[in-house]
Amino acid sequence: MPAGLKQTSSTVAIGFSLPETGANTFTELTVDLNMSPLDREVFVIQAVNLDPESPDCNETTNSATNCSLTSTSQAATARPATLGDSNCFAVAQQRIQVNATSKSAVGFQQQSLETPPSTMDFIGIIATNDFFVQLIGVGNTNPKGVSGKLYGYRARADADIYASLVQSEVLSSI
């Protein structure tokens, strides 16, 4: 258990699904955690599972499906986050690289760790009321989608810890 936090629930799994609004169009989903800021409630993330749809296989164009899960909106940048962003908890990408000359294609899948190593108590803490899922396809004919689950538990934070977590999360969105 992280210092300054008291667990107030058992582990919960929050499922989500996000379809692209159009092929190759940045789309973002806001998921409300219904936390109580008056009780200094936070959500401690234990694991994330992102399952993007496979990209379209075209004879002449590379294609991809990219997605991420963050504590703040990425609408201003209109792109999924990377693990290098402080507010990003998970990413997943599926790609198809095409060689138009030989008419061959190879698929690639990249994703962040679904479950933290046993030495880690948690992978992140969400102090504000929402988390966000981003999705964008590249080189696809059809709209793509992502589904997944966020695993974690609710906790009550000490006043100074809560203030620090909220400030850090808000500042990372700027």
mmCIF file of N, CA and C in Angstrom, residues 87-159:
data_model
loop_
_atom_site.group_PDB
_atom_site.id
_atom_site.type_symbol
_atom_site.label_atom_id
_atom_site.label_comp_id
_atom_site.label_asym_id
_atom_site.label_seq_id
_atom_site.Cartn_x
_atom_site.Cartn_y
_atom_site.Cartn_z
ATOM 1 N N ASN A 87 1.419 11.376 -17.628
ATOM 2 C CA ASN A 87 0.028 11.053 -17.323
ATOM 3 C C ASN A 87 -0.456 9.779 -18.014
ATOM 4 N N CYS A 88 0.434 9.044 -18.664
ATOM 5 C CA CYS A 88 0.073 7.847 -19.430
ATOM 6 C C CYS A 88 0.357 6.586 -18.616
ATOM 7 N N PHE A 89 -0.643 5.697 -18.535
ATOM 8 C CA PHE A 89 -0.497 4.459 -17.781
ATOM 9 C C PHE A 89 -0.336 3.235 -18.676
ATOM 10 N N ALA A 90 -0.819 3.285 -19.903
ATOM 11 C CA ALA A 90 -0.712 2.131 -20.790
ATOM 12 C C ALA A 90 -0.860 2.564 -22.243
ATOM 13 N N VAL A 91 -0.184 1.845 -23.138
ATOM 14 C CA VAL A 91 -0.321 2.047 -24.579
ATOM 15 C C VAL A 91 -0.400 0.680 -25.260
ATOM 16 N N ALA A 92 -1.018 0.643 -26.422
ATOM 17 C CA ALA A 92 -1.033 -0.556 -27.254
ATOM 18 C C ALA A 92 -1.088 -0.110 -28.709
ATOM 19 N N GLN A 93 -0.344 -0.822 -29.544
ATOM 20 C CA GLN A 93 -0.299 -0.497 -30.968
ATOM 21 C C GLN A 93 -0.266 -1.793 -31.761
ATOM 22 N N GLN A 94 -1.028 -1.815 -32.835
ATOM 23 C CA GLN A 94 -0.935 -2.906 -33.796
ATOM 24 C C GLN A 94 -0.635 -2.270 -35.144
ATOM 25 N N ARG A 95 0.358 -2.826 -35.848
ATOM 26 C CA ARG A 95 0.787 -2.258 -37.125
ATOM 27 C C ARG A 95 0.916 -3.351 -38.175
ATOM 28 N N ILE A 96 0.700 -2.948 -39.412
ATOM 29 C CA ILE A 96 0.990 -3.817 -40.552
ATOM 30 C C ILE A 96 1.892 -3.029 -41.485
ATOM 31 N N GLN A 97 3.095 -3.557 -41.704
ATOM 32 C CA GLN A 97 4.072 -2.942 -42.610
ATOM 33 C C GLN A 97 3.999 -3.693 -43.939
ATOM 34 N N VAL A 98 3.856 -2.941 -45.029
ATOM 35 C CA VAL A 98 3.647 -3.528 -46.352
ATOM 36 C C VAL A 98 4.848 -3.248 -47.241
ATOM 37 N N ASN A 99 5.258 -4.254 -47.999
ATOM 38 C CA ASN A 99 6.245 -4.091 -49.060
ATOM 39 C C ASN A 99 5.470 -4.175 -50.370
ATOM 40 N N ALA A 100 5.204 -3.020 -50.981
ATOM 41 C CA ALA A 100 4.357 -2.968 -52.176
ATOM 42 C C ALA A 100 4.981 -3.705 -53.355
ATOM 43 N N THR A 101 6.324 -3.758 -53.417
ATOM 44 C CA THR A 101 6.999 -4.419 -54.525
ATOM 45 C C THR A 101 6.757 -5.923 -54.508
ATOM 46 N N SER A 102 6.956 -6.536 -53.351
ATOM 47 C CA SER A 102 6.783 -7.990 -53.262
ATOM 48 C C SER A 102 5.371 -8.382 -52.830
ATOM 49 N N LYS A 103 4.540 -7.375 -52.592
ATOM 50 C CA LYS A 103 3.154 -7.587 -52.143
ATOM 51 C C LYS A 103 3.098 -8.485 -50.910
ATOM 52 N N SER A 104 3.992 -8.216 -49.952
ATOM 53 C CA SER A 104 3.996 -8.961 -48.699
ATOM 54 C C SER A 104 3.770 -7.986 -47.544
ATOM 55 N N ALA A 105 3.272 -8.523 -46.445
ATOM 56 C CA ALA A 105 2.981 -7.696 -45.273
ATOM 57 C C ALA A 105 3.385 -8.441 -44.010
ATOM 58 N N VAL A 106 3.809 -7.663 -43.000
ATOM 59 C CA VAL A 106 4.184 -8.226 -41.709
ATOM 60 C C VAL A 106 3.467 -7.443 -40.626
ATOM 61 N N GLY A 107 2.879 -8.152 -39.677
ATOM 62 C CA GLY A 107 2.175 -7.504 -38.582
ATOM 63 C C GLY A 107 3.051 -7.374 -37.355
ATOM 64 N N PHE A 108 2.873 -6.276 -36.613
ATOM 65 C CA PHE A 108 3.605 -6.021 -35.381
ATOM 66 C C PHE A 108 2.622 -5.605 -34.294
ATOM 67 N N GLN A 109 2.891 -6.031 -33.074
ATOM 68 C CA GLN A 109 2.070 -5.617 -31.943
ATOM 69 C C GLN A 109 2.994 -5.137 -30.833
ATOM 70 N N GLN A 110 2.683 -3.974 -30.264
ATOM 71 C CA GLN A 110 3.439 -3.427 -29.139
ATOM 72 C C GLN A 110 2.444 -3.019 -28.072
ATOM 73 N N GLN A 111 2.759 -3.316 -26.826
ATOM 74 C CA GLN A 111 1.900 -2.863 -25.749
ATOM 75 C C GLN A 111 2.707 -2.751 -24.469
ATOM 76 N N SER A 112 2.233 -1.880 -23.602
ATOM 77 C CA SER A 112 2.875 -1.760 -22.311
ATOM 78 C C SER A 112 2.468 -2.933 -21.448
ATOM 79 N N LEU A 113 3.131 -3.098 -20.355
ATOM 80 C CA LEU A 113 2.903 -4.210 -19.445
ATOM 81 C C LEU A 113 1.468 -4.230 -18.941
ATOM 82 N N GLU A 114 0.763 -5.350 -19.146
ATOM 83 C CA GLU A 114 -0.619 -5.447 -18.679
ATOM 84 C C GLU A 114 -0.695 -5.584 -17.161
ATOM 85 N N THR A 115 0.220 -6.304 -16.576
ATOM 86 C CA THR A 115 0.220 -6.518 -15.134
ATOM 87 C C THR A 115 1.588 -6.132 -14.602
ATOM 88 N N PRO A 116 1.630 -5.347 -13.531
ATOM 89 C CA PRO A 116 2.933 -4.934 -13.016
ATOM 90 C C PRO A 116 3.703 -6.109 -12.416
ATOM 91 N N PRO A 117 5.025 -6.036 -12.398
ATOM 92 C CA PRO A 117 5.800 -7.087 -11.737
ATOM 93 C C PRO A 117 5.389 -7.199 -10.268
ATOM 94 N N SER A 118 5.607 -8.365 -9.696
ATOM 95 C CA SER A 118 5.164 -8.609 -8.325
ATOM 96 C C SER A 118 5.837 -7.693 -7.307
ATOM 97 N N THR A 119 6.917 -7.037 -7.693
ATOM 98 C CA THR A 119 7.595 -6.116 -6.770
ATOM 99 C C THR A 119 6.934 -4.747 -6.731
ATOM 100 N N MET A 120 5.972 -4.494 -7.609
ATOM 101 C CA MET A 120 5.286 -3.197 -7.643
ATOM 102 C C MET A 120 3.908 -3.321 -7.009
ATOM 103 N N ASP A 121 3.576 -2.385 -6.094
ATOM 104 C CA ASP A 121 2.252 -2.373 -5.474
ATOM 105 C C ASP A 121 1.192 -1.819 -6.409
ATOM 106 N N PHE A 122 1.603 -0.885 -7.289
ATOM 107 C CA PHE A 122 0.653 -0.221 -8.178
ATOM 108 C C PHE A 122 1.429 0.383 -9.337
ATOM 109 N N ILE A 123 0.692 0.772 -10.412
ATOM 110 C CA ILE A 123 1.370 1.404 -11.545
ATOM 111 C C ILE A 123 1.018 2.878 -11.683
ATOM 112 N N GLY A 124 0.039 3.349 -10.919
ATOM 113 C CA GLY A 124 -0.313 4.765 -10.972
ATOM 114 C C GLY A 124 -1.481 5.075 -10.063
ATOM 115 N N ILE A 125 -1.698 6.379 -9.851
ATOM 116 C CA ILE A 125 -2.803 6.842 -9.015
ATOM 117 C C ILE A 125 -3.539 7.939 -9.768
ATOM 118 N N ILE A 126 -4.857 7.812 -9.843
ATOM 119 C CA ILE A 126 -5.695 8.851 -10.454
ATOM 120 C C ILE A 126 -6.364 9.609 -9.315
ATOM 121 N N ALA A 127 -6.120 10.914 -9.253
ATOM 122 C CA ALA A 127 -6.641 11.729 -8.154
ATOM 123 C C ALA A 127 -7.855 12.553 -8.561
ATOM 124 N N THR A 128 -8.076 12.732 -9.850
ATOM 125 C CA THR A 128 -9.257 13.470 -10.302
ATOM 126 C C THR A 128 -10.336 12.466 -10.698
ATOM 127 N N ASN A 129 -11.480 12.921 -11.126
ATOM 128 C CA ASN A 129 -12.654 12.070 -11.271
ATOM 129 C C ASN A 129 -12.677 11.177 -12.514
ATOM 130 N N ASP A 130 -11.831 11.415 -13.506
ATOM 131 C CA ASP A 130 -11.935 10.716 -14.783
ATOM 132 C C ASP A 130 -10.612 10.101 -15.203
ATOM 133 N N PHE A 131 -10.714 9.105 -16.097
ATOM 134 C CA PHE A 131 -9.556 8.703 -16.881
ATOM 135 C C PHE A 131 -9.982 8.730 -18.341
ATOM 136 N N PHE A 132 -9.011 8.698 -19.246
ATOM 137 C CA PHE A 132 -9.273 8.913 -20.662
ATOM 138 C C PHE A 132 -8.624 7.809 -21.491
ATOM 139 N N VAL A 133 -9.342 7.400 -22.538
ATOM 140 C CA VAL A 133 -8.834 6.411 -23.481
ATOM 141 C C VAL A 133 -8.788 7.085 -24.849
ATOM 142 N N GLN A 134 -7.649 6.965 -25.534
ATOM 143 C CA GLN A 134 -7.476 7.581 -26.846
ATOM 144 C C GLN A 134 -7.268 6.502 -27.902
ATOM 145 N N LEU A 135 -7.677 6.817 -29.135
ATOM 146 C CA LEU A 135 -7.575 5.875 -30.246
ATOM 147 C C LEU A 135 -7.416 6.644 -31.542
ATOM 148 N N ILE A 136 -6.529 6.150 -32.408
ATOM 149 C CA ILE A 136 -6.449 6.669 -33.777
ATOM 150 C C ILE A 136 -5.883 5.570 -34.679
ATOM 151 N N GLY A 137 -6.504 5.423 -35.826
ATOM 152 C CA GLY A 137 -6.003 4.512 -36.836
ATOM 153 C C GLY A 137 -5.162 5.288 -37.842
ATOM 154 N N VAL A 138 -4.296 4.569 -38.541
ATOM 155 C CA VAL A 138 -3.460 5.174 -39.581
ATOM 156 C C VAL A 138 -3.503 4.252 -40.798
ATOM 157 N N GLY A 139 -3.857 4.786 -41.948
ATOM 158 C CA GLY A 139 -3.856 4.014 -43.191
ATOM 159 C C GLY A 139 -4.949 2.964 -43.283
ATOM 160 N N ASN A 140 -6.007 3.115 -42.490
ATOM 161 C CA ASN A 140 -7.107 2.145 -42.512
ATOM 162 C C ASN A 140 -8.242 2.623 -43.410
ATOM 163 N N THR A 141 -8.945 1.676 -43.996
ATOM 164 C CA THR A 141 -10.125 1.985 -44.793
ATOM 165 C C THR A 141 -11.358 2.083 -43.899
ATOM 166 N N ASN A 142 -11.388 1.265 -42.867
ATOM 167 C CA ASN A 142 -12.536 1.190 -41.958
ATOM 168 C C ASN A 142 -12.175 1.745 -40.581
ATOM 169 N N PRO A 143 -13.160 2.295 -39.850
ATOM 170 C CA PRO A 143 -12.914 2.740 -38.476
ATOM 171 C C PRO A 143 -12.511 1.554 -37.596
ATOM 172 N N LYS A 144 -11.642 1.803 -36.635
ATOM 173 C CA LYS A 144 -11.164 0.773 -35.715
ATOM 174 C C LYS A 144 -11.703 1.048 -34.315
ATOM 175 N N GLY A 145 -11.354 0.209 -33.360
ATOM 176 C CA GLY A 145 -11.826 0.386 -31.995
ATOM 177 C C GLY A 145 -10.848 -0.210 -31.005
ATOM 178 N N VAL A 146 -11.097 0.074 -29.747
ATOM 179 C CA VAL A 146 -10.306 -0.510 -28.659
ATOM 180 C C VAL A 146 -11.256 -0.821 -27.508
ATOM 181 N N SER A 147 -10.996 -1.912 -26.831
ATOM 182 C CA SER A 147 -11.717 -2.228 -25.604
ATOM 183 C C SER A 147 -10.675 -2.576 -24.557
ATOM 184 N N GLY A 148 -11.084 -2.545 -23.309
ATOM 185 C CA GLY A 148 -10.121 -2.855 -22.273
ATOM 186 C C GLY A 148 -10.703 -2.819 -20.888
ATOM 187 N N LYS A 149 -9.813 -2.994 -19.912
ATOM 188 C CA LYS A 149 -10.188 -2.937 -18.504
ATOM 189 C C LYS A 149 -9.095 -2.232 -17.724
ATOM 190 N N LEU A 150 -9.553 -1.482 -16.727
ATOM 191 C CA LEU A 150 -8.671 -0.837 -15.764
ATOM 192 C C LEU A 150 -8.922 -1.524 -14.429
ATOM 193 N N TYR A 151 -7.867 -2.052 -13.799
ATOM 194 C CA TYR A 151 -7.985 -2.753 -12.533
ATOM 195 C C TYR A 151 -7.361 -1.914 -11.423
ATOM 196 N N GLY A 152 -8.045 -1.820 -10.298
ATOM 197 C CA GLY A 152 -7.492 -1.070 -9.177
ATOM 198 C C GLY A 152 -8.466 -1.018 -8.021
ATOM 199 N N TYR A 153 -8.174 -0.135 -7.079
ATOM 200 C CA TYR A 153 -9.038 0.009 -5.908
ATOM 201 C C TYR A 153 -9.107 1.472 -5.494
ATOM 202 N N ARG A 154 -10.165 1.789 -4.780
ATOM 203 C CA ARG A 154 -10.345 3.131 -4.239
ATOM 204 C C ARG A 154 -9.572 3.241 -2.930
ATOM 205 N N ALA A 155 -9.056 4.434 -2.659
ATOM 206 C CA ALA A 155 -8.331 4.673 -1.414
ATOM 207 C C ALA A 155 -8.583 6.108 -0.964
ATOM 208 N N ARG A 156 -8.401 6.351 0.328
ATOM 209 C CA ARG A 156 -8.509 7.694 0.896
ATOM 210 C C ARG A 156 -7.087 8.176 1.167
ATOM 211 N N ALA A 157 -6.794 9.382 0.699
ATOM 212 C CA ALA A 157 -5.445 9.943 0.846
ATOM 213 C C ALA A 157 -5.393 10.943 1.991
ATOM 214 N N ASP A 158 -4.229 11.033 2.636
ATOM 215 C CA ASP A 158 -3.996 12.111 3.596
ATOM 216 C C ASP A 158 -4.136 13.430 2.846
ATOM 217 N N ALA A 159 -4.454 14.511 3.571
ATOM 218 C CA ALA A 159 -4.715 15.810 2.936
ATOM 219 C C ALA A 159 -3.541 16.294 2.090
#
